[in-house]
PDB file of N, CA and C in Angstrom:
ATOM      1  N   UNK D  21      -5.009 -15.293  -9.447  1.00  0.00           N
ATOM      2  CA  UNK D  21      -4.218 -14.083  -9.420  1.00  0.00           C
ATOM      3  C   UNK D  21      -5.070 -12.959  -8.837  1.00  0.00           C
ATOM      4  N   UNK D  22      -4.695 -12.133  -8.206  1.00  0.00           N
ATOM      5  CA  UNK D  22      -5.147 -10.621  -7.575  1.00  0.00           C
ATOM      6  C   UNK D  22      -4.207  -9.905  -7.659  1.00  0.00           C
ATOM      7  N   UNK D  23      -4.958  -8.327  -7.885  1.00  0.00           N
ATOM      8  CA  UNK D  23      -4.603  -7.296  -8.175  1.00  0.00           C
ATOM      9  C   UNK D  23      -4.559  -6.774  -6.365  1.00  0.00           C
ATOM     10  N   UNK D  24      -3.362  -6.278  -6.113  1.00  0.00           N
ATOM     11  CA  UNK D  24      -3.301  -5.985  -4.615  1.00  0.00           C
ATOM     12  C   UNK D  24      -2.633  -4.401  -4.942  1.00  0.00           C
ATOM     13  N   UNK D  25      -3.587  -3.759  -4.196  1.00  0.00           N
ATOM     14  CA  UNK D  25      -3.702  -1.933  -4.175  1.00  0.00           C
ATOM     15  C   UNK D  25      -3.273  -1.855  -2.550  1.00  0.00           C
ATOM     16  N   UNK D  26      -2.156  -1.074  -3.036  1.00  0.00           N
ATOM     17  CA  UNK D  26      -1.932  -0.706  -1.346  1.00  0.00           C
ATOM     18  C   UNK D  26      -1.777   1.194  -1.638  1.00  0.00           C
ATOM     19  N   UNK D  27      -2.394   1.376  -0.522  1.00  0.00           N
ATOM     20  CA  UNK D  27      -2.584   3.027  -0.023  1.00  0.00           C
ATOM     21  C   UNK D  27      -2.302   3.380   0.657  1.00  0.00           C
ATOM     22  N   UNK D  28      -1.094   4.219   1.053  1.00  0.00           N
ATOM     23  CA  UNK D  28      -0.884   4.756   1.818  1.00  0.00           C
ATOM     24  C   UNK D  28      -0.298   6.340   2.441  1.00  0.00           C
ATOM     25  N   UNK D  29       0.229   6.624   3.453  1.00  0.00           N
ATOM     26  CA  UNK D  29       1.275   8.231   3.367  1.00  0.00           C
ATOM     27  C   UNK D  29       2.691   7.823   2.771  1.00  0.00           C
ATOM     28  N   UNK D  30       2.691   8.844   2.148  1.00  0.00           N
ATOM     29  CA  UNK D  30       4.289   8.737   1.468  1.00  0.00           C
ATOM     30  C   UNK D  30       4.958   7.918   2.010  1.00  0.00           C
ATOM     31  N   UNK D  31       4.869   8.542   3.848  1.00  0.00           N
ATOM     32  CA  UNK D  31       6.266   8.646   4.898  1.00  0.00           C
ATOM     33  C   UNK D  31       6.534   7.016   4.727  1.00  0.00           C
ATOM     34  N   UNK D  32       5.680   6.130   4.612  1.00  0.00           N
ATOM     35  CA  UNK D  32       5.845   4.762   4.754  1.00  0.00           C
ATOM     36  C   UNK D  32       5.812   4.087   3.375  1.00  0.00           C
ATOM     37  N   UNK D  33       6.033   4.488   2.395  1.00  0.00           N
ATOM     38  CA  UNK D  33       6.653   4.114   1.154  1.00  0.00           C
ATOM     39  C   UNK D  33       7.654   3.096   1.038  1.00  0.00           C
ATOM     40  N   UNK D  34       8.729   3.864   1.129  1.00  0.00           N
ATOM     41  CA  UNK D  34      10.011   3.135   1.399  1.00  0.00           C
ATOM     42  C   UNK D  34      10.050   1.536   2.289  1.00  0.00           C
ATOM     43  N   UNK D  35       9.422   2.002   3.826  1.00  0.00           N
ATOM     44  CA  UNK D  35       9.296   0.458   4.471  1.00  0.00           C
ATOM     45  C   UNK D  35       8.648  -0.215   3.639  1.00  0.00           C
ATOM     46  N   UNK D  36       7.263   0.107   3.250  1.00  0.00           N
ATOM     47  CA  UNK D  36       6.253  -1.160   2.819  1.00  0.00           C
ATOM     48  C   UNK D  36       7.237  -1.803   1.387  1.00  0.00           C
ATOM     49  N   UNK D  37       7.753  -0.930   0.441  1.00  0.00           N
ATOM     50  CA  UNK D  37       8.574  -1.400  -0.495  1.00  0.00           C
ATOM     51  C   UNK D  37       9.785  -2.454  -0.041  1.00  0.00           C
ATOM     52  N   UNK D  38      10.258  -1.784   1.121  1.00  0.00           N
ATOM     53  CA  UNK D  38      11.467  -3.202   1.582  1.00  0.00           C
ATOM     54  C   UNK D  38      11.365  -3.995   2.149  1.00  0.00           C
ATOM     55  N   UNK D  39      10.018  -4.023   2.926  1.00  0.00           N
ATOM     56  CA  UNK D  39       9.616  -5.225   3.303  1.00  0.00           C
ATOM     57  C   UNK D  39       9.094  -6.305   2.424  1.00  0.00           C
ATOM     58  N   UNK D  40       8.075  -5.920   1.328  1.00  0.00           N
ATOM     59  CA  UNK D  40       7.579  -6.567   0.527  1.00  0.00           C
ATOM     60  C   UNK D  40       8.810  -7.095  -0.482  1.00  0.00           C
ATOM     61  N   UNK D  41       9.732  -6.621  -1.091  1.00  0.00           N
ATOM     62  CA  UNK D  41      10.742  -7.391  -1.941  1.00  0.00           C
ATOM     63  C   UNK D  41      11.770  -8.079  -1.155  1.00  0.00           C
ATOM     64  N   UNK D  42      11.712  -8.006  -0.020  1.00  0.00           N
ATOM     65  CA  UNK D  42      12.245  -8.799   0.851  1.00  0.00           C
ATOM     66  C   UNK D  42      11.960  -9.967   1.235  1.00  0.00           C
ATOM     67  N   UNK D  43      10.734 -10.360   1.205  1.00  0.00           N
ATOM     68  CA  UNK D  43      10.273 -11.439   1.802  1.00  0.00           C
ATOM     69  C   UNK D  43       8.713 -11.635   0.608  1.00  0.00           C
ATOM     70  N   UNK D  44       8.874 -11.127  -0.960  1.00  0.00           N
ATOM     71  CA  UNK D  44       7.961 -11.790  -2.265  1.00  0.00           C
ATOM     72  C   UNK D  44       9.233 -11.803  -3.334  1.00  0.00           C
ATOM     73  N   UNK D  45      10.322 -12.647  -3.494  1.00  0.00           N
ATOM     74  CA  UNK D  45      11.008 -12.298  -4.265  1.00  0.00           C
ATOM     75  C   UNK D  45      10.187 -12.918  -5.696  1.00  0.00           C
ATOM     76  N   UNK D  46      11.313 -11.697  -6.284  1.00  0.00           N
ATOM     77  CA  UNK D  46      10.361 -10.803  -7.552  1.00  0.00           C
ATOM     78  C   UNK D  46       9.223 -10.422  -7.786  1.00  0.00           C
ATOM     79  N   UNK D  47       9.035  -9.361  -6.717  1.00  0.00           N
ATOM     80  CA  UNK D  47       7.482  -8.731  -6.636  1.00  0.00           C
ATOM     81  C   UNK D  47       7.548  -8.081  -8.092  1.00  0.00           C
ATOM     82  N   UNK D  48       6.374  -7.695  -8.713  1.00  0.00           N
ATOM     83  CA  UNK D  48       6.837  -6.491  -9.415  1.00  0.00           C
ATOM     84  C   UNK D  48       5.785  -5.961  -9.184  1.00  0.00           C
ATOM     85  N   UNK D  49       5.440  -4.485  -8.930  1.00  0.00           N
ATOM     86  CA  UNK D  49       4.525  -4.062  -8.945  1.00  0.00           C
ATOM     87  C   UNK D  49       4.926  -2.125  -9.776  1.00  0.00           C
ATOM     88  N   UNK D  50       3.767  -1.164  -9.461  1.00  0.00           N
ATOM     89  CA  UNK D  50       3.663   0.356 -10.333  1.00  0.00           C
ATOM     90  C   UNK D  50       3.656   1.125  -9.003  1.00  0.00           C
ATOM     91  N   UNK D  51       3.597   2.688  -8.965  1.00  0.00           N
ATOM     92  CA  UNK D  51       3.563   3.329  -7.869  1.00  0.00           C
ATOM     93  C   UNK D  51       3.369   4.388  -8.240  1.00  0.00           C
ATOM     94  N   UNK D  52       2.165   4.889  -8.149  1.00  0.00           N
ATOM     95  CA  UNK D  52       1.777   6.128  -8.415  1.00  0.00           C
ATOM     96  C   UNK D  52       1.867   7.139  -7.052  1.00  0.00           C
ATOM     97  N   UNK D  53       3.018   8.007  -7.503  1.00  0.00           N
ATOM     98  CA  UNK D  53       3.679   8.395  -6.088  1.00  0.00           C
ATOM     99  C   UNK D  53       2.431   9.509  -5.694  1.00  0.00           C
ATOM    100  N   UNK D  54       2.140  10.304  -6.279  1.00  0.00           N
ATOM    101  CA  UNK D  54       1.312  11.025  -5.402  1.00  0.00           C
ATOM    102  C   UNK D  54      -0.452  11.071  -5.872  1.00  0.00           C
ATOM    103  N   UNK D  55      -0.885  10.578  -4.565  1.00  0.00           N
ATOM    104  CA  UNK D  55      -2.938  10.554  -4.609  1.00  0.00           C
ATOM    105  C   UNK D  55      -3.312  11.662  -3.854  1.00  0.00           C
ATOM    106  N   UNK D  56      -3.694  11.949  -4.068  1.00  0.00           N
ATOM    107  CA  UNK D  56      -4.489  12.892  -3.468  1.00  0.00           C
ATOM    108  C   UNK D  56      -6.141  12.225  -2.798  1.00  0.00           C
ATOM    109  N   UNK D  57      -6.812  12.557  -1.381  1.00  0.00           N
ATOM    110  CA  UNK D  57      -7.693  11.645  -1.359  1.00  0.00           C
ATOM    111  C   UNK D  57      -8.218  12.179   0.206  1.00  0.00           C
ATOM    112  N   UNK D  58      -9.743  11.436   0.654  1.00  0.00           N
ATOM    113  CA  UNK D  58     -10.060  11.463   1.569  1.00  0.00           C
ATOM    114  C   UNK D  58     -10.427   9.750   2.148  1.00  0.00           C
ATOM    115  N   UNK D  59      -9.931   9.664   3.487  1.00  0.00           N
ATOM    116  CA  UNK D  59      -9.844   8.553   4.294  1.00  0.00           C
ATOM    117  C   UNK D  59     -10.041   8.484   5.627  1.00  0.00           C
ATOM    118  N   UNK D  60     -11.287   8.008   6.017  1.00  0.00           N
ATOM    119  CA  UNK D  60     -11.209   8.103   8.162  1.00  0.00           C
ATOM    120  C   UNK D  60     -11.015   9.475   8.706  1.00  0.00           C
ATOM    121  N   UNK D  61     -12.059  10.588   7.370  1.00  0.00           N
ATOM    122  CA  UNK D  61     -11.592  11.861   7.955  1.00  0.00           C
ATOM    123  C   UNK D  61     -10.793  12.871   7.468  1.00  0.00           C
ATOM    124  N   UNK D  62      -9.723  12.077   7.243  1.00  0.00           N
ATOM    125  CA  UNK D  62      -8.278  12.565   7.019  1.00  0.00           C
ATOM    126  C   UNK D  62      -7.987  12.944   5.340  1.00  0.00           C
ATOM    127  N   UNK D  63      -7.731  14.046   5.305  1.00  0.00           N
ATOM    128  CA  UNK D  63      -7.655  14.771   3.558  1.00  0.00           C
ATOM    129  C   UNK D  63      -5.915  14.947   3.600  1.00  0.00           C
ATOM    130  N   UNK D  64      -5.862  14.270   2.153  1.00  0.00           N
ATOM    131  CA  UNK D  64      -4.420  14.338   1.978  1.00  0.00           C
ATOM    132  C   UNK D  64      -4.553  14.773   0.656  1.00  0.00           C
ATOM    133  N   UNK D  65      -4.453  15.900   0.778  1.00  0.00           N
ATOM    134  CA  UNK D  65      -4.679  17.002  -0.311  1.00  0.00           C
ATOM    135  C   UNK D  65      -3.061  17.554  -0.962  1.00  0.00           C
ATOM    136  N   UNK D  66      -2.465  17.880  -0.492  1.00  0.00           N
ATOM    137  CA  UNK D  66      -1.237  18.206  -0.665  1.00  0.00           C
ATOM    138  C   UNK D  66      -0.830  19.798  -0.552  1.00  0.00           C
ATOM    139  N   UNK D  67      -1.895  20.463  -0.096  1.00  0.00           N
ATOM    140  CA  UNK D  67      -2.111  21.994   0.100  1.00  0.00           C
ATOM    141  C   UNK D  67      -1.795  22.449   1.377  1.00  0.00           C
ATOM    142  N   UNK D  68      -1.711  23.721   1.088  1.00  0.00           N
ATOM    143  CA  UNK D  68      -1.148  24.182   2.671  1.00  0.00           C
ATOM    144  C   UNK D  68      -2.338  23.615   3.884  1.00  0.00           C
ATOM    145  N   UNK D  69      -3.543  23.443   3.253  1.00  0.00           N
ATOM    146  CA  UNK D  69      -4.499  23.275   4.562  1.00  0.00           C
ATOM    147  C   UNK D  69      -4.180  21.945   5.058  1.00  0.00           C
ATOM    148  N   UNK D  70      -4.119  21.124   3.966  1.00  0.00           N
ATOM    149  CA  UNK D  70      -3.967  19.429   3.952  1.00  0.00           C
ATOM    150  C   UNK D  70      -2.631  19.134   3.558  1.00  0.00           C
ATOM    151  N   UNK D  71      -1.631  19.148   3.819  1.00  0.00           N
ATOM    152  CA  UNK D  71      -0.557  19.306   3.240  1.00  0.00           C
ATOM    153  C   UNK D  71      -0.143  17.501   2.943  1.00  0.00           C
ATOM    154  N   UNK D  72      -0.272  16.490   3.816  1.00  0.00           N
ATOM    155  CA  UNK D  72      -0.066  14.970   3.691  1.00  0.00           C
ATOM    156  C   UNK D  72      -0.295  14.487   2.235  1.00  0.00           C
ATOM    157  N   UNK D  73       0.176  13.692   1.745  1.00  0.00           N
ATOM    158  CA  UNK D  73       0.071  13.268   0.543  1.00  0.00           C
ATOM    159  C   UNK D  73      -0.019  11.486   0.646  1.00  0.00           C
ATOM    160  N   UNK D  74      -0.267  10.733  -0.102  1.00  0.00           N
ATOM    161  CA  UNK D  74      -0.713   9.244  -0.158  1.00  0.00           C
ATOM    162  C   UNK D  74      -0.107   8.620  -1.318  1.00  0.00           C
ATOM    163  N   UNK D  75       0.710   7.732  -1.526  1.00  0.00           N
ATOM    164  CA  UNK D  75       1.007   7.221  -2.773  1.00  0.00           C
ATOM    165  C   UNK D  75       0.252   5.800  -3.214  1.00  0.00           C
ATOM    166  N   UNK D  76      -0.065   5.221  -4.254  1.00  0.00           N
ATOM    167  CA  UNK D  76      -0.715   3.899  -4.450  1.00  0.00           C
ATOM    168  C   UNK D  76       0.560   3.216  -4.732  1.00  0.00           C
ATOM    169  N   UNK D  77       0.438   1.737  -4.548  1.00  0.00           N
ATOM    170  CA  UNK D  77       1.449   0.276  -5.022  1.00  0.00           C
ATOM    171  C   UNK D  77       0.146  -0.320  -5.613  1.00  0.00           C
ATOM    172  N   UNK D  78       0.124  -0.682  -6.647  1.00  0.00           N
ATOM    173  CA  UNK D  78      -0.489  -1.894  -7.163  1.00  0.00           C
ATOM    174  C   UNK D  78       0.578  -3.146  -7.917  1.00  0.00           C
ATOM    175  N   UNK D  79       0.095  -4.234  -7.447  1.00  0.00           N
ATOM    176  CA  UNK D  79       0.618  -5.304  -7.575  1.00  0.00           C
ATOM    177  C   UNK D  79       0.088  -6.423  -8.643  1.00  0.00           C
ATOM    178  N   UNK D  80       0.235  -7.614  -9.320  1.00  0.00           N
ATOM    179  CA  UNK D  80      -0.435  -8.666  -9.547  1.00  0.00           C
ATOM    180  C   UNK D  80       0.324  -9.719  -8.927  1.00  0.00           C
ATOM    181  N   UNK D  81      -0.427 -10.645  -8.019  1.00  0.00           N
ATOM    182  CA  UNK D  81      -0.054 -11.182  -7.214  1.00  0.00           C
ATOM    183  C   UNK D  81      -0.711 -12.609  -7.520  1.00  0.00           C
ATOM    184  N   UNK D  82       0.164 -14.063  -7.165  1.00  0.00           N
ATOM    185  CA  UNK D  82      -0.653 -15.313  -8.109  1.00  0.00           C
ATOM    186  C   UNK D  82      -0.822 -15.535  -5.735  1.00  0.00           C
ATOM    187  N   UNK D  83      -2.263 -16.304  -6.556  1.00  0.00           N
ATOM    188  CA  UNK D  83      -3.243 -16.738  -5.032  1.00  0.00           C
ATOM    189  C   UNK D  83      -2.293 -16.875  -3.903  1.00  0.00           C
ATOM    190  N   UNK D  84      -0.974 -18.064  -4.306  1.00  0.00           N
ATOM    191  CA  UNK D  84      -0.418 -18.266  -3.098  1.00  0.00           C
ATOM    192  C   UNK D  84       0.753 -17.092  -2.292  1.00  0.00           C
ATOM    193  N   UNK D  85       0.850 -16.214  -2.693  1.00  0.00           N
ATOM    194  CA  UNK D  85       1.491 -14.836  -2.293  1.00  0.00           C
ATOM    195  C   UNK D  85       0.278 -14.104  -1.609  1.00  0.00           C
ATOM    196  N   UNK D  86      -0.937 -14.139  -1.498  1.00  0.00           N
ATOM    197  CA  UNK D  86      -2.128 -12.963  -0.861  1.00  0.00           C
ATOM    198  C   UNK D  86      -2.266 -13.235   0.418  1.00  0.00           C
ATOM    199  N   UNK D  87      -1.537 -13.959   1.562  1.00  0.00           N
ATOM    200  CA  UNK D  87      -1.671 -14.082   2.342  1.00  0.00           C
ATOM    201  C   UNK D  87      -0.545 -13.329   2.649  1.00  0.00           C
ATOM    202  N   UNK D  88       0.712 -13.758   1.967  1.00  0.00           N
ATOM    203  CA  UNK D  88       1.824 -12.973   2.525  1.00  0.00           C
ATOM    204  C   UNK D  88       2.145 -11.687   2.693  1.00  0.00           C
ATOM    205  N   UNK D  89       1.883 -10.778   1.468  1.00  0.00           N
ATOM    206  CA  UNK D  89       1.248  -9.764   1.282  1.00  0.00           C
ATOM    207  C   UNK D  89       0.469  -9.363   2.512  1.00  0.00           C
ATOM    208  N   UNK D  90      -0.700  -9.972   2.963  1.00  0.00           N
ATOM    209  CA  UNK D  90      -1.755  -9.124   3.816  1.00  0.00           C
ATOM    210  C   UNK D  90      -0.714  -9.184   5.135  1.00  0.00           C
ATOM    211  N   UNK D  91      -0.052 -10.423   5.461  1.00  0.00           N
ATOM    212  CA  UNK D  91       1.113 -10.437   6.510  1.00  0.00           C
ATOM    213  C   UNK D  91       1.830  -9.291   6.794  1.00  0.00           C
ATOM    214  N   UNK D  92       2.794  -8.869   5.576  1.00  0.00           N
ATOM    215  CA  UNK D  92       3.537  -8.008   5.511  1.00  0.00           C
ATOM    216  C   UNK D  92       3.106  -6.692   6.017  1.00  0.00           C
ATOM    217  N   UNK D  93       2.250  -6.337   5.108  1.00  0.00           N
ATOM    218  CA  UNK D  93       1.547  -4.622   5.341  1.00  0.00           C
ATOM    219  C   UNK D  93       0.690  -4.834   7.032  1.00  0.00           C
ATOM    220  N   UNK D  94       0.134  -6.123   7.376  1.00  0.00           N
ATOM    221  CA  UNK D  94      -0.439  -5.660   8.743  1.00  0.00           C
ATOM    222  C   UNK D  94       0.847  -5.270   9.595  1.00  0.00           C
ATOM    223  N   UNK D  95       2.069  -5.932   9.004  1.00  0.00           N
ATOM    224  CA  UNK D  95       3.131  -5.820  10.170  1.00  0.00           C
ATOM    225  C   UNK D  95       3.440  -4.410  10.243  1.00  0.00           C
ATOM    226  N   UNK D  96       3.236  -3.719   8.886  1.00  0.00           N
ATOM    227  CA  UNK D  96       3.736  -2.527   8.764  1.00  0.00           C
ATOM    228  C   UNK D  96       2.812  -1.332   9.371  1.00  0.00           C
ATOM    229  N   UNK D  97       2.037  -1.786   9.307  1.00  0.00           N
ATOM    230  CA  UNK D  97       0.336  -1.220   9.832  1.00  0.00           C
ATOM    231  C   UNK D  97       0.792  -1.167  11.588  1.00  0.00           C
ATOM    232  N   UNK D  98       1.170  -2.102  11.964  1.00  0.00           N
ATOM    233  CA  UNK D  98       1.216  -2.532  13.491  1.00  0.00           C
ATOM    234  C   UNK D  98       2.636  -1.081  14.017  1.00  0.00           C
ATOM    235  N   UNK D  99       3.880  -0.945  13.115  1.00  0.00           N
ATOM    236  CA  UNK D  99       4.514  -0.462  13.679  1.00  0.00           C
ATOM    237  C   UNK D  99       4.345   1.500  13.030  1.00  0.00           C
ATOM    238  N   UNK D 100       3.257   1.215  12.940  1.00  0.00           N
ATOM    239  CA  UNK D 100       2.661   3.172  12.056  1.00  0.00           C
ATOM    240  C   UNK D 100       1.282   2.689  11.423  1.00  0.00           C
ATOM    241  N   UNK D 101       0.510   2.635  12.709  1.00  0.00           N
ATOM    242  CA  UNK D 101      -0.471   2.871  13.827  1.00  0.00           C
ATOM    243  C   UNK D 101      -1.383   3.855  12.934  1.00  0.00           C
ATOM    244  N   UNK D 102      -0.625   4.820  12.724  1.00  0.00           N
ATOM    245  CA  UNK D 102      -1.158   6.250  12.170  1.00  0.00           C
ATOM    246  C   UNK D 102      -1.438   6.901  10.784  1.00  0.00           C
ATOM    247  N   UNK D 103      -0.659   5.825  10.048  1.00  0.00           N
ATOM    248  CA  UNK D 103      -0.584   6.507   8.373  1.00  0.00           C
ATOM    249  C   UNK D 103      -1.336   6.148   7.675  1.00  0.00           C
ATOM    250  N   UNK D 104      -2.887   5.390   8.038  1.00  0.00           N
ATOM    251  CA  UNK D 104      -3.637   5.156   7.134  1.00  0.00           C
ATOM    252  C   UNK D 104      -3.394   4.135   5.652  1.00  0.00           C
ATOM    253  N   UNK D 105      -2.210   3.315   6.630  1.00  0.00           N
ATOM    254  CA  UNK D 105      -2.469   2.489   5.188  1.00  0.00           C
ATOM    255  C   UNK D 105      -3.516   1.163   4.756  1.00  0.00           C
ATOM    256  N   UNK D 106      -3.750   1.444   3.920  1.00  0.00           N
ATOM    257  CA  UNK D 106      -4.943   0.569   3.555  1.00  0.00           C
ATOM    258  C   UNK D 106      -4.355  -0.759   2.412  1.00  0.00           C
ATOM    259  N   UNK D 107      -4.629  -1.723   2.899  1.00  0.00           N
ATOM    260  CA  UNK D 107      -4.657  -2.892   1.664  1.00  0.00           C
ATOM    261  C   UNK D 107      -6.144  -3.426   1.293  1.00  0.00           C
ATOM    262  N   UNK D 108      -5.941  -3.614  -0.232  1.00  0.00           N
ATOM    263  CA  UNK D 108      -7.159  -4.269  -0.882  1.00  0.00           C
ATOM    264  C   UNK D 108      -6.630  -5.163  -1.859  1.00  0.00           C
ATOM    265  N   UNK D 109      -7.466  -6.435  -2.202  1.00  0.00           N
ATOM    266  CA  UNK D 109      -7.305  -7.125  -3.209  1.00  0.00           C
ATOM    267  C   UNK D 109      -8.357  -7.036  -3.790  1.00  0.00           C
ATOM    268  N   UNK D 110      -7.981  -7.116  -5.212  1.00  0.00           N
ATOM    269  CA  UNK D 110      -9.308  -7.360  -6.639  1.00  0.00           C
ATOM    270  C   UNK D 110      -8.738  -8.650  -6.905  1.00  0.00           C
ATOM    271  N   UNK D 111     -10.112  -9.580  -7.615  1.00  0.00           N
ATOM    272  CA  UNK D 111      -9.786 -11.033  -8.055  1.00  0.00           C
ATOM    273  C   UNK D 111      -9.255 -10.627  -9.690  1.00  0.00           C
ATOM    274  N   UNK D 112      -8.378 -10.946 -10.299  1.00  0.00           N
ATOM    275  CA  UNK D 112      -7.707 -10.417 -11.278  1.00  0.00           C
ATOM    276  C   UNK D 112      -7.630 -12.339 -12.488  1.00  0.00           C
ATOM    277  N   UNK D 113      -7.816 -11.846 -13.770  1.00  0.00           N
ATOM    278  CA  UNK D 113      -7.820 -12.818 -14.569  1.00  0.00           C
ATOM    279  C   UNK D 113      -6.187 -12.551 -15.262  1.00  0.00           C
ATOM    280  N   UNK D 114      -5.913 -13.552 -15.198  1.00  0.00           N
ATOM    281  CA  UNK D 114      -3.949 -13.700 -15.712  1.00  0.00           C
ATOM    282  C   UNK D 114      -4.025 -13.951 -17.381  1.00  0.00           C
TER     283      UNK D 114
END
């Protein structure tokens, strides 16, 4: 099992969510809608200077889903180039 943290801008929330229960049926995962954070530079502070904001997905995911997963989000990665989303897995005990 792994713990799969995905990071990203808000704006792409929604896709990465319908892609992923689309094609992991019965994902379940948490969503801590707003992070605040620095990444490649880029401050997503939520202030007038930095105004962008980042939400987390964390997941628990059993071994044979972590490929699909990394599938999914590169696809999403591929079509928004720009939003800094990041995937990570932790090795997680069930």
């Amino acid at each position: 099992m792994y713990r799969a943290e995905i990071i990203a801008n808000q704006s792409v929330q929604d896709d990465i969510i319908e892609v992923l229960e689309e094609n992991i049926p019965n994902i379940l995962y948490t969503i801590v809608p707003l992070v605040h954070g620095r990444g490649d530079g880029n401050y997503k502070n939520g202030s007038g200077t930095w105004p962008e904001t980042n939400f987390l997905m964390i997941s628990y995911i059993d071994d044979d889903a972590k490929d699909d997963v990394k599938t999914i989000v590169d696809a999403v990665k591929e079509r928004f180039p720009r939003e800094g989303i990041k995937l990570f897995f932790v090795p997680a005990e069930s």
